GROMACS .gro file of C-alpha atoms in nm:
model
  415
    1UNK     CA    1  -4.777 -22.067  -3.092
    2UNK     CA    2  -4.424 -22.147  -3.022
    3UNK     CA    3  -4.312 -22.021  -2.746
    4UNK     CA    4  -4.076 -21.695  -2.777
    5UNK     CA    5  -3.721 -21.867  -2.693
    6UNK     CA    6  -3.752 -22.100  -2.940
    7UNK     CA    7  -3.887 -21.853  -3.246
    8UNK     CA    8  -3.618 -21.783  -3.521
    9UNK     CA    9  -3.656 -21.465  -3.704
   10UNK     CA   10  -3.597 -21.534  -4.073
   11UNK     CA   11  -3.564 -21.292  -4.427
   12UNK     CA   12  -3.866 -21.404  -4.609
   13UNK     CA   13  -3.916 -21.156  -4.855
   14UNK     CA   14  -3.672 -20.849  -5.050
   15UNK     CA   15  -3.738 -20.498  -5.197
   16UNK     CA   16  -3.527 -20.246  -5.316
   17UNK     CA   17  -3.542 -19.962  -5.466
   18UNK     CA   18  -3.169 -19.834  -5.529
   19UNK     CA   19  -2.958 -19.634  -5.806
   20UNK     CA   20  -2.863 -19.945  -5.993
   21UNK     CA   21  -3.191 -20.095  -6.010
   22UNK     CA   22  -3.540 -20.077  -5.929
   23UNK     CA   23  -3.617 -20.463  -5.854
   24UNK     CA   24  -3.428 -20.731  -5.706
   25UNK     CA   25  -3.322 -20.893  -5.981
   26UNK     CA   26  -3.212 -20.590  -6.142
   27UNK     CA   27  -3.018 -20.444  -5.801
   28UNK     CA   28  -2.837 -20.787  -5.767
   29UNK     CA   29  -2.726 -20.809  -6.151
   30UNK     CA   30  -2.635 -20.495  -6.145
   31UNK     CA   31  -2.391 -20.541  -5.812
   32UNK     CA   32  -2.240 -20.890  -5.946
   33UNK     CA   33  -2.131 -20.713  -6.222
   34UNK     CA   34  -1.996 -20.440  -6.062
   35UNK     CA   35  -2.135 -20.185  -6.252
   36UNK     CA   36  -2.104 -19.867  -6.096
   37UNK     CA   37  -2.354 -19.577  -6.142
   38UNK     CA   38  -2.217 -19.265  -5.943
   39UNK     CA   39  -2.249 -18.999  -6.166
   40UNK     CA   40  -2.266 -18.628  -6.146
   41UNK     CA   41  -2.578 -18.500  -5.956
   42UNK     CA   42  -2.846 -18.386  -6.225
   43UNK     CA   43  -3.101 -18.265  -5.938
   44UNK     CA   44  -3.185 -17.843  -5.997
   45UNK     CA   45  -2.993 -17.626  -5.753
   46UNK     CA   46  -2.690 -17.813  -5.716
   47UNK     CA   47  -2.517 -17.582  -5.969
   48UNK     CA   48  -2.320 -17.385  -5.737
   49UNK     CA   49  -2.265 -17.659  -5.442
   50UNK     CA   50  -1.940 -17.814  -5.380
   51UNK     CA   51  -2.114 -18.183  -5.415
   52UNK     CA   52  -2.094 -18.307  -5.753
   53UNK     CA   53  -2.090 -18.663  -5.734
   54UNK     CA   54  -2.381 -18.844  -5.629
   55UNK     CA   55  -2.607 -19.198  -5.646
   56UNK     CA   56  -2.929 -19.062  -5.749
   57UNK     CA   57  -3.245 -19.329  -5.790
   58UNK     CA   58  -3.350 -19.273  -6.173
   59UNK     CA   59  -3.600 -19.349  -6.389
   60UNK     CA   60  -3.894 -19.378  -6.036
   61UNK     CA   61  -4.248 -19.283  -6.067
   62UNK     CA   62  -4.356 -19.256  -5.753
   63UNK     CA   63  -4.714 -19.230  -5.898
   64UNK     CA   64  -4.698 -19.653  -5.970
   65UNK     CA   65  -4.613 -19.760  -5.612
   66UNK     CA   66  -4.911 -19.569  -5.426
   67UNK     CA   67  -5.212 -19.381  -5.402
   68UNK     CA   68  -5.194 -18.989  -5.464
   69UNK     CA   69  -5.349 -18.864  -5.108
   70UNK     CA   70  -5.005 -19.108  -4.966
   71UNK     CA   71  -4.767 -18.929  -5.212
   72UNK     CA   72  -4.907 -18.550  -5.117
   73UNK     CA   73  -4.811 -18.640  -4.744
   74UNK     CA   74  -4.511 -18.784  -4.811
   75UNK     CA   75  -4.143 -18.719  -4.917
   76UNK     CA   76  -3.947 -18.844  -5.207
   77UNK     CA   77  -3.792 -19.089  -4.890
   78UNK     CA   78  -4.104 -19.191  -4.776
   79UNK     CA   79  -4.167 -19.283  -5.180
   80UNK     CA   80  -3.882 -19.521  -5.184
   81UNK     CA   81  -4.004 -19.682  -4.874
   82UNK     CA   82  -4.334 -19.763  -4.995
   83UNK     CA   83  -4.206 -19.891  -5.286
   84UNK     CA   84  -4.006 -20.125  -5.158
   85UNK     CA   85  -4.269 -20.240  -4.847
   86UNK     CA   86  -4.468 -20.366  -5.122
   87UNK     CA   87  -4.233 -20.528  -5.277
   88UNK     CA   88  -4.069 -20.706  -4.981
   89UNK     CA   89  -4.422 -20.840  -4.890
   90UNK     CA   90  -4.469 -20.952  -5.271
   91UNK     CA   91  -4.121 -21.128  -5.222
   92UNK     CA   92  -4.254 -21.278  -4.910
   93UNK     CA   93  -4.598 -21.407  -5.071
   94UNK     CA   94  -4.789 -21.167  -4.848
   95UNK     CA   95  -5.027 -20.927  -5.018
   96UNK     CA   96  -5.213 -20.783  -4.755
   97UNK     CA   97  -5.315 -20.828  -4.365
   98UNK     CA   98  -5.377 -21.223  -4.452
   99UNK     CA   99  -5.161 -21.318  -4.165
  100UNK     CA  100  -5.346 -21.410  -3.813
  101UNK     CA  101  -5.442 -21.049  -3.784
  102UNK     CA  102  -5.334 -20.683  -3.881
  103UNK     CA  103  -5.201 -20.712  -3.527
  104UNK     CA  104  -4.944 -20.991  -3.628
  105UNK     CA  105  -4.760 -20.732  -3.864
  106UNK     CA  106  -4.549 -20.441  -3.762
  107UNK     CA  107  -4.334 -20.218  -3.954
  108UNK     CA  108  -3.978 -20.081  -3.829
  109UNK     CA  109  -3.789 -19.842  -4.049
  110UNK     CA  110  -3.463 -19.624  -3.984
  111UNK     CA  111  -3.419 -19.271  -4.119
  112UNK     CA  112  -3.073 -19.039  -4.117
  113UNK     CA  113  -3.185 -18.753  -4.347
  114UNK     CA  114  -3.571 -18.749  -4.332
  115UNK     CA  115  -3.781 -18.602  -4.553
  116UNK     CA  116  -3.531 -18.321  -4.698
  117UNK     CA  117  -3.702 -18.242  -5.022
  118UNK     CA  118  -4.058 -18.170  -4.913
  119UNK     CA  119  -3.926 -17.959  -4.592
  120UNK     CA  120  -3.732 -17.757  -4.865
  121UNK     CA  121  -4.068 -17.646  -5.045
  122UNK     CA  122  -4.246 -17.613  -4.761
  123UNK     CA  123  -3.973 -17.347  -4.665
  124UNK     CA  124  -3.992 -17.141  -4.974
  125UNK     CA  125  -4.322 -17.133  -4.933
  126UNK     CA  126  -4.296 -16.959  -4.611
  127UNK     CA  127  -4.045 -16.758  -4.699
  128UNK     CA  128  -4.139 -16.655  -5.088
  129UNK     CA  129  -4.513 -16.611  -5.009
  130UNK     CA  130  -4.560 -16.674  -4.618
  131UNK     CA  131  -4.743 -16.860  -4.376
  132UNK     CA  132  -5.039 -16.966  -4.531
  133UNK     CA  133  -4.877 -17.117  -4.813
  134UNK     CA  134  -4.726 -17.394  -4.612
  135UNK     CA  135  -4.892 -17.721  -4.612
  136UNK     CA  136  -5.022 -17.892  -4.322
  137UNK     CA  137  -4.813 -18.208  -4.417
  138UNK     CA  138  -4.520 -18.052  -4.378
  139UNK     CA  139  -4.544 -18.135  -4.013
  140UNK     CA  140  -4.522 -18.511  -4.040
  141UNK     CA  141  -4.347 -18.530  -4.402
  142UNK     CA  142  -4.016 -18.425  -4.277
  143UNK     CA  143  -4.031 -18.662  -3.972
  144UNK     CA  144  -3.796 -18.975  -3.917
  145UNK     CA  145  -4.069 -19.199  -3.866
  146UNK     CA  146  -4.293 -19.089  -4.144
  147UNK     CA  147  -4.188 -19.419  -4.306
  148UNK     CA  148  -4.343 -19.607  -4.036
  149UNK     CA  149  -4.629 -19.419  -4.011
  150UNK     CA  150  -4.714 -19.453  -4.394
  151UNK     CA  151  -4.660 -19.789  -4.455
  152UNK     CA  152  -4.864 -19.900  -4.105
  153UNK     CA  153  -5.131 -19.660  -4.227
  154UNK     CA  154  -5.198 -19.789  -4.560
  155UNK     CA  155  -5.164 -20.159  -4.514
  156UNK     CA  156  -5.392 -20.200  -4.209
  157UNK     CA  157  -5.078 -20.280  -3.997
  158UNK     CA  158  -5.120 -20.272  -3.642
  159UNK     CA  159  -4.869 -20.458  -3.502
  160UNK     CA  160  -4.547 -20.318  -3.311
  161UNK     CA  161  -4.446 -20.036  -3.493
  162UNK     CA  162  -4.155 -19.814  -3.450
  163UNK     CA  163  -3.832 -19.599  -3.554
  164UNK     CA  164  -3.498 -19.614  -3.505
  165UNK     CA  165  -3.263 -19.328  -3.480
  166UNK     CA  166  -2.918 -19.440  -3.418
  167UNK     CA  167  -2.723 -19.270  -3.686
  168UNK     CA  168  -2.637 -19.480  -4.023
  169UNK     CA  169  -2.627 -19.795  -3.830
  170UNK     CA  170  -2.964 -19.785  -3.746
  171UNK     CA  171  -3.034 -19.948  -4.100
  172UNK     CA  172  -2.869 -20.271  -3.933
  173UNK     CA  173  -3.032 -20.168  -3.585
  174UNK     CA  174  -3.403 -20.185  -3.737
  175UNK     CA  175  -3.263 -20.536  -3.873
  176UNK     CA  176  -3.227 -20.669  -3.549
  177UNK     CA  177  -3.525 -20.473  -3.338
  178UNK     CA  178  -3.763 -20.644  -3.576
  179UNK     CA  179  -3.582 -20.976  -3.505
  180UNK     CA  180  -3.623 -20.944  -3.143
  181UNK     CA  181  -3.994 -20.866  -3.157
  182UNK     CA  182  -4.053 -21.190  -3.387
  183UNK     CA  183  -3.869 -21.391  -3.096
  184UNK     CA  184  -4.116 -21.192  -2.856
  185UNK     CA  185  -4.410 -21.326  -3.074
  186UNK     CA  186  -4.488 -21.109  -3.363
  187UNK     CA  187  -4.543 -21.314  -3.704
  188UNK     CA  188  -4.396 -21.040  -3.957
  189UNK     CA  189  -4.240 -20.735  -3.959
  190UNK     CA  190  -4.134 -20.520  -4.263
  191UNK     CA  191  -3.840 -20.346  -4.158
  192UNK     CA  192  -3.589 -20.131  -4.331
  193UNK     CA  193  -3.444 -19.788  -4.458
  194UNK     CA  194  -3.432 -19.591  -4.709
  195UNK     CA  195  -3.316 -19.236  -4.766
  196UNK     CA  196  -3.317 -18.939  -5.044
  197UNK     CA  197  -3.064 -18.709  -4.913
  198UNK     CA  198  -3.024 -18.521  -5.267
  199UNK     CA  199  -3.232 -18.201  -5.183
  200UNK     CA  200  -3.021 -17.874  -5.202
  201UNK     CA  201  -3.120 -17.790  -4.828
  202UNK     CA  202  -3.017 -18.117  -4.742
  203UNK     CA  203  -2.671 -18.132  -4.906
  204UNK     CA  204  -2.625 -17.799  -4.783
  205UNK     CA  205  -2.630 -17.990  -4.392
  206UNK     CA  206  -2.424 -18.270  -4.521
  207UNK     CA  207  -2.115 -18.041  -4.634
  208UNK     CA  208  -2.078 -18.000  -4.272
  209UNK     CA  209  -1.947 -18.377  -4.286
  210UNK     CA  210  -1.579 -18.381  -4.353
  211UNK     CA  211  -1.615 -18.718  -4.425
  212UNK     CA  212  -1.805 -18.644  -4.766
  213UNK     CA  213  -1.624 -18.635  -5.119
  214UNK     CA  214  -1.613 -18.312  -5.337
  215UNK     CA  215  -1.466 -18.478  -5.584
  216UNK     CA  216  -1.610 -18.429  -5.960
  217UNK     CA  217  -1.447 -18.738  -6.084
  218UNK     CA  218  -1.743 -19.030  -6.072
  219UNK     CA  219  -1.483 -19.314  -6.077
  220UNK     CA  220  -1.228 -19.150  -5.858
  221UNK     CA  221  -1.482 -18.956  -5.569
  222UNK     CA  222  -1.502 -19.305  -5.315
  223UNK     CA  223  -1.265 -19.554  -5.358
  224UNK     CA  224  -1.222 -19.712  -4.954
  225UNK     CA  225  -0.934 -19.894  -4.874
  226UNK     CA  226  -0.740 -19.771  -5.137
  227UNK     CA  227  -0.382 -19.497  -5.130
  228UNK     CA  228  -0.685 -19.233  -5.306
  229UNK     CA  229  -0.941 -19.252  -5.053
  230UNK     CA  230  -1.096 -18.923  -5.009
  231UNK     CA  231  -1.458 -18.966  -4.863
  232UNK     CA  232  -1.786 -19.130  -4.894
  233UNK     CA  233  -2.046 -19.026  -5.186
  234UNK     CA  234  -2.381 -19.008  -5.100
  235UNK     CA  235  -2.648 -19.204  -5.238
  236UNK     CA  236  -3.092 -19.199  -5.184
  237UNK     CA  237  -3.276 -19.543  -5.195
  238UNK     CA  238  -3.245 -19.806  -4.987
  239UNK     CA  239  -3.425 -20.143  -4.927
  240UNK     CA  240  -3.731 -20.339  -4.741
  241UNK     CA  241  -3.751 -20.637  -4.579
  242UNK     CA  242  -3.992 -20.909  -4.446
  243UNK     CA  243  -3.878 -21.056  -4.154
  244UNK     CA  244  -4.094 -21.335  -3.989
  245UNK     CA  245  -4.115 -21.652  -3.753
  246UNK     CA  246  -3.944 -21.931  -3.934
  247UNK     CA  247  -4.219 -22.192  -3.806
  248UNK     CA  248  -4.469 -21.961  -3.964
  249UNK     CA  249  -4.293 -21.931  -4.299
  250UNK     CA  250  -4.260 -22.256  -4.356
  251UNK     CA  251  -4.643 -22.334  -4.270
  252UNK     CA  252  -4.715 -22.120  -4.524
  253UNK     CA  253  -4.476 -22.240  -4.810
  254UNK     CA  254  -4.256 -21.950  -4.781
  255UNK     CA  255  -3.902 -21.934  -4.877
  256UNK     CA  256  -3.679 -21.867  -4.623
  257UNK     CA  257  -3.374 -21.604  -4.804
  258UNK     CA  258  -3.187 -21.618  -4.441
  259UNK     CA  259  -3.198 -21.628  -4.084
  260UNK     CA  260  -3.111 -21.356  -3.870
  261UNK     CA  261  -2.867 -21.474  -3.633
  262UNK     CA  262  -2.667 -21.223  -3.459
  263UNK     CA  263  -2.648 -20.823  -3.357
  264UNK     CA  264  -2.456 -20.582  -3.181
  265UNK     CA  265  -2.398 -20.229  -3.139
  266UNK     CA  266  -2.157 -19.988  -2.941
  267UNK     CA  267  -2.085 -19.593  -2.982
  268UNK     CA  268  -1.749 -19.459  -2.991
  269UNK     CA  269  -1.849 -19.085  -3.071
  270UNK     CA  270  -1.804 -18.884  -3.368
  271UNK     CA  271  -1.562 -18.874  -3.660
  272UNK     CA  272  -1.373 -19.043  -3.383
  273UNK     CA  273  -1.244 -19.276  -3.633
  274UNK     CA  274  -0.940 -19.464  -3.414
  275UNK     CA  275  -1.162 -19.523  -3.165
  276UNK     CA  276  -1.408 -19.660  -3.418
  277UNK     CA  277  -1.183 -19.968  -3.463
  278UNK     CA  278  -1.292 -20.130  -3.072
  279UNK     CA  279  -1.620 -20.017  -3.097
  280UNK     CA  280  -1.675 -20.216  -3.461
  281UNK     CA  281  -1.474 -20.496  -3.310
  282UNK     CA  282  -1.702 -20.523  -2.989
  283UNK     CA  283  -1.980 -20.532  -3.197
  284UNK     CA  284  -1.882 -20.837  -3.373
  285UNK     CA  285  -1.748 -21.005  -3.109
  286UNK     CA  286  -2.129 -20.966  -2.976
  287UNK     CA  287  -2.310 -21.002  -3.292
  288UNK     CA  288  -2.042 -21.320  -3.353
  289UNK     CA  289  -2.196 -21.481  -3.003
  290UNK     CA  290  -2.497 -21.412  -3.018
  291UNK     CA  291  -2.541 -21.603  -3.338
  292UNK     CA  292  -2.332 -21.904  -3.218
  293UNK     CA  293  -2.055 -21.838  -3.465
  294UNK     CA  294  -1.726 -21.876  -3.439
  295UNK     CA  295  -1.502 -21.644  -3.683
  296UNK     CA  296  -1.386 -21.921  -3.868
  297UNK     CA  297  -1.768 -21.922  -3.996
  298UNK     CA  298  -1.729 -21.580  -4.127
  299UNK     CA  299  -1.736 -21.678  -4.514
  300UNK     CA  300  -1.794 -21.345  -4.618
  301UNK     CA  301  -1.788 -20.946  -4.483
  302UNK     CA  302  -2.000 -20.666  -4.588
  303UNK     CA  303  -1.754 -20.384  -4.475
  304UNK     CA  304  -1.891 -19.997  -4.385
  305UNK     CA  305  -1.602 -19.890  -4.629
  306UNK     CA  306  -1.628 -19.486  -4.526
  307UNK     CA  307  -1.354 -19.427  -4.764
  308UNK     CA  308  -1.164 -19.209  -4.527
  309UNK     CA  309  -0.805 -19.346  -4.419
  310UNK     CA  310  -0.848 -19.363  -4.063
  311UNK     CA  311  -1.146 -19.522  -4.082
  312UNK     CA  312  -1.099 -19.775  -4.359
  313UNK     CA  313  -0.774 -19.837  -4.110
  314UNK     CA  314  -1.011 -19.876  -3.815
  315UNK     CA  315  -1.200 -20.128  -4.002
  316UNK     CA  316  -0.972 -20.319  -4.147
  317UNK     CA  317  -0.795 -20.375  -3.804
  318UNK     CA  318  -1.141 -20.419  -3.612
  319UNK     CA  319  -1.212 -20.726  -3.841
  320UNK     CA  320  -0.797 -20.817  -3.728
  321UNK     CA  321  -0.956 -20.764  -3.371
  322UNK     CA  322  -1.237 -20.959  -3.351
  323UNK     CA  323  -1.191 -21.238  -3.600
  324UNK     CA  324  -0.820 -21.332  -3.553
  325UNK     CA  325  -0.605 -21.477  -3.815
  326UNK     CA  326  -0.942 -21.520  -4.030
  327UNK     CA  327  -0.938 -21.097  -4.023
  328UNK     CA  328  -0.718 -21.076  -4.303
  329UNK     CA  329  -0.825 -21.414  -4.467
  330UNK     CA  330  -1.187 -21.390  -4.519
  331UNK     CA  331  -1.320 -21.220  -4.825
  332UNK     CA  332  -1.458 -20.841  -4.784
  333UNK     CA  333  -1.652 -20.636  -5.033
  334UNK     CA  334  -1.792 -20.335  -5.056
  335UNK     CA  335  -2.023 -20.298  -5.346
  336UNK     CA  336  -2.191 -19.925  -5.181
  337UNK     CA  337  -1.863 -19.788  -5.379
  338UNK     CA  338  -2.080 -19.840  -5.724
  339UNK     CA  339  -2.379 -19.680  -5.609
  340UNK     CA  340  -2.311 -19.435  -5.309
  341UNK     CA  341  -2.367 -19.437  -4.907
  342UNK     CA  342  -2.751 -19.387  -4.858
  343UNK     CA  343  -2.705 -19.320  -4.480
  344UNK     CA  344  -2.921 -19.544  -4.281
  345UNK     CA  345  -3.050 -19.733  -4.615
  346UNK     CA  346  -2.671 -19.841  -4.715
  347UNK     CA  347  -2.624 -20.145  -4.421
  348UNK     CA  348  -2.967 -20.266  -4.510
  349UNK     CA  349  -2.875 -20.240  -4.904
  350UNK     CA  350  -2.605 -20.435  -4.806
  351UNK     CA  351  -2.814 -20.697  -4.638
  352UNK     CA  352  -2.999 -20.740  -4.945
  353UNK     CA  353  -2.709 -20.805  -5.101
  354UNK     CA  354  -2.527 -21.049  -4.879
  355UNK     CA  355  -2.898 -21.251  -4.880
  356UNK     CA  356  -2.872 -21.255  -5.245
  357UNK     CA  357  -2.446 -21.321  -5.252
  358UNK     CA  358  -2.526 -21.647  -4.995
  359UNK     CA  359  -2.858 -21.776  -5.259
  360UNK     CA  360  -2.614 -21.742  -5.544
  361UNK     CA  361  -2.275 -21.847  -5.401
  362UNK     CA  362  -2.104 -21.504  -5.527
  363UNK     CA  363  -1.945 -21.283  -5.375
  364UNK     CA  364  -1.973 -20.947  -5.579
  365UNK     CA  365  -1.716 -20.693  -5.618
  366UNK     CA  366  -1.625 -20.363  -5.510
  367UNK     CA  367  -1.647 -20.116  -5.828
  368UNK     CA  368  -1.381 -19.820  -5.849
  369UNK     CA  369  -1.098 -19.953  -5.633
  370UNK     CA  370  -0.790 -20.127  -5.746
  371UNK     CA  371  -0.501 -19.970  -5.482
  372UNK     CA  372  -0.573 -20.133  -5.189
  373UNK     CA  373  -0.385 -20.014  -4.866
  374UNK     CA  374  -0.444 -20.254  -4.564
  375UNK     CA  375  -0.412 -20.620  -4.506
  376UNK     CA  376  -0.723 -20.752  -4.603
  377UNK     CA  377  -0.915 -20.964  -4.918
  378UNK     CA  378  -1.083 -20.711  -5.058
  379UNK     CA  379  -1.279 -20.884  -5.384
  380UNK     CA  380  -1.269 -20.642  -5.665
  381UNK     CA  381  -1.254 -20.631  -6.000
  382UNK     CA  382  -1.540 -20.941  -6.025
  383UNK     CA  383  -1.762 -21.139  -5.854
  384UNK     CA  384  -1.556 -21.431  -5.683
  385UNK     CA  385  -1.761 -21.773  -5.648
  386UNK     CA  386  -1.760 -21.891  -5.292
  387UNK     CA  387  -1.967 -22.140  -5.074
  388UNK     CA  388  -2.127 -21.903  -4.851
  389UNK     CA  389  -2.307 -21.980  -4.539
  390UNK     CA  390  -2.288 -21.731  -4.314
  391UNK     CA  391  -2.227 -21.319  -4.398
  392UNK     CA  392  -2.100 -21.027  -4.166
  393UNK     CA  393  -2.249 -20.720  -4.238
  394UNK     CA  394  -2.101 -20.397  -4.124
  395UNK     CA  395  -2.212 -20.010  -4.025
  396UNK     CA  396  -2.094 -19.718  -3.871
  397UNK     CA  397  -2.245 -19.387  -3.861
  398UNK     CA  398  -2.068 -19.029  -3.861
  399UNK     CA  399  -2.215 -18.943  -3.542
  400UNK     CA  400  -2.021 -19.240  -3.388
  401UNK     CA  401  -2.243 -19.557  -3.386
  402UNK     CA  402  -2.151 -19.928  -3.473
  403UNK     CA  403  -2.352 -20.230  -3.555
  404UNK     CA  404  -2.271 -20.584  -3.675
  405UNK     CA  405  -2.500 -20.817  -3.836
  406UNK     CA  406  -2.465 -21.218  -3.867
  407UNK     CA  407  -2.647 -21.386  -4.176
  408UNK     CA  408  -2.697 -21.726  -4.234
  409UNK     CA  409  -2.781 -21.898  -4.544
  410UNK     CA  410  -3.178 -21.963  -4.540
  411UNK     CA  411  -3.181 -22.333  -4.671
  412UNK     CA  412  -3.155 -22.563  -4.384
  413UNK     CA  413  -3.033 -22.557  -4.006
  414UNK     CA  414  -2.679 -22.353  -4.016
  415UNK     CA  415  -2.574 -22.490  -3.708
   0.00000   0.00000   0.00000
């Protein structure tokens, strides 16, 4: 085995399950094109709410992903994370524990919202009929790190397994946890987040953000960076990873999508959007060394985009902050404005897509926004062809954390 300073922790394998596609291939045509799926929310006791605009995953049968005693203890979030587990592992070429050992494999998954939707039942249950009408599941279906728990369960994974709970960012914070323990000695790691945040009870707790749209107009209710920003729609879904040692991979004929190269996160407190702006910079200032990279490497950014002015301000300076000159120069996007913020599942989404942006040398667009307000090259409109080897991806969280992620383009040494 190599020994732990000299592991690199690479992207091996992709699943997503999001509101503009179900598969890979159908996520990443759908965000190159720029086709944009908010739409009104179609989900039963919404009527009266002031949310009307949402990214709802369509069209899902939980039923063909897993085994019925997994979906009885699970929530519609724990569904999507399933889902894309095995897929990410079928990306990767690993069906299975056929690594060293069920040992070699953990799982690391971040969760904002938990599991809303079941914890609503459960609740009129006890309410409409009483006690002994509530399941016993509903004390571990609602729980952050039922995602963890599933997965580990049902594939026979016993490596290091965890949660992380650090707000929205923590999509991009599981990202780099699972990195770490590869370069500790771990072989694999699914890791990821995914979210379904379109319960009544739960949008009922998310009105409390003032940060969310109300607006009824799909194409008008999250345009960031733009004179009409007004908020963030929400989104459910999310996306899955495989993240392994690059020695490893390549023993075993694997592709390697990217290499993980840099992290770092700060906390700058909530809806404290000025303040936002150091934080984000300070995170890629630290993400930026520990990969090695200098910020005339940056070839492409994966902004937060919260769609609120201050913050799209904040952001658009932070990059000014921490990258210099190449701040307003270097292409950003923002393609969560097609399908919705899914909380801790949108910076991994993102991932996913910058992967996919680097394999395919285009940069996709950001859907719905035309106006734009700050001093920065935000691609809209359509996908811009670039050579693309390394991607900054972006996240902040409304309770007040930031994280910055550096990709590098999988095929050969990027340094």
């Amino acid at each position: 085995m190599s020994q732990p300073h000299s592991r690199r922790a690479v992207i091996t394998g992709i699943g997503v399950v999001a509101p503009n596609g179900l598969s890979v291939d159908t996520f990443w045509k759908s965000t190159q094109e720029g086709i944009a799926v908010l739409d009104r929310v179609t989900r039963e006791g919404f009527g009266d709410l002031p949310l009307r605009v949402a990214g709802e995953v369509r069209g899902f049968d939980p039923a063909a992903h897993a085994e019925d005693r997994y979906l009885v203890q699970t929530d519609r979030f724990t569904h999507f994370a399933m889902a894309a587990a095995d897929l990410a592992f079928a990306d990767a070429g690993l069906t299975g524990v056929d690594l060293d050992s069920p040992f070699s494999v953990g799982v690391v998954t971040a969760a904002g919202s938990g599991g809303g939707e079941f914890g609503q039942r459960e609740l009129q249950q006890l309410w409409g009929k009483g006690s002994r009408y509530v399941g016993p599941y509903q004390s571990i279906a609602w729980f952050y790190a039922a995602s963890t728990g599933q997965i580990s369960i049902r594939g026979g994974y016993k490596g290091p397994c965890s949660v992380v709970a650090s707000d929205e960012a923590g999509g991009l914070d599981a990202i780099a946890h699972a990195a770490r323990a590869v370069r500790r000695g771990t072989q694999a790691l699914v890791v990821g987040a995914t979210e379904a945040p379109l319960a009544p009870y739960s949008a009922v707790c998310q009105l409390g953000y003032p940060e969310l749209s109300t607006l009824a107009d799909p194409d008008r209710a999250y345009r960031p960076f733009s004179a009409s920003a007004c908020g963030f729609v929400p989104a459910e879904g999310g996306a899955m990873l495989v993240v392994e040692d690059e020695a490893a991979a390549l023993a075993r004929g694997a592709r390697v999508r990217a290499v993980v190269a840099g992290h770092a996160a700060t906390f700058t407190g909530a809806s404290r959007w000025p303040e936002s702006r150091d934080g984000l910079a300070r995170a890629i200032e630290g993400a930026l060394a520990e990969a090695g990279c200098a910020p005339e490497e940056v070839d492409v950014v994966f902004a937060d985009a919260l769609g609120i002015p201050a913050a799209d301000r904040a952001e658009a300076l932070a990059l000014a902050d921490a990258l210099g000159r190449r701040g307003s120069q270097v292409p950003v996007t923002a393609p969560k404005t097609g399908i919705g913020r899914a909380y801790c599942g949108a910076p991994v989404l993102d991932t996913a897509a910058a992967v996919l942006a680097m394999e395919h040398g285009l940069i996709p667009p950001t859907p719905n926004v035309y106006d734009i307000c700050h001093d920065m090259d935000l691609v809209t409109s359509r996908a811009r062809p670039a050579r693309l080897r390394t991607a900054l991806v972006l996240s902040r969280g409304l309770m007040g954390s930031c994280a910055a992620l550096v990709l590098r383009r999988g095929d050969g040494d990027p340094d």
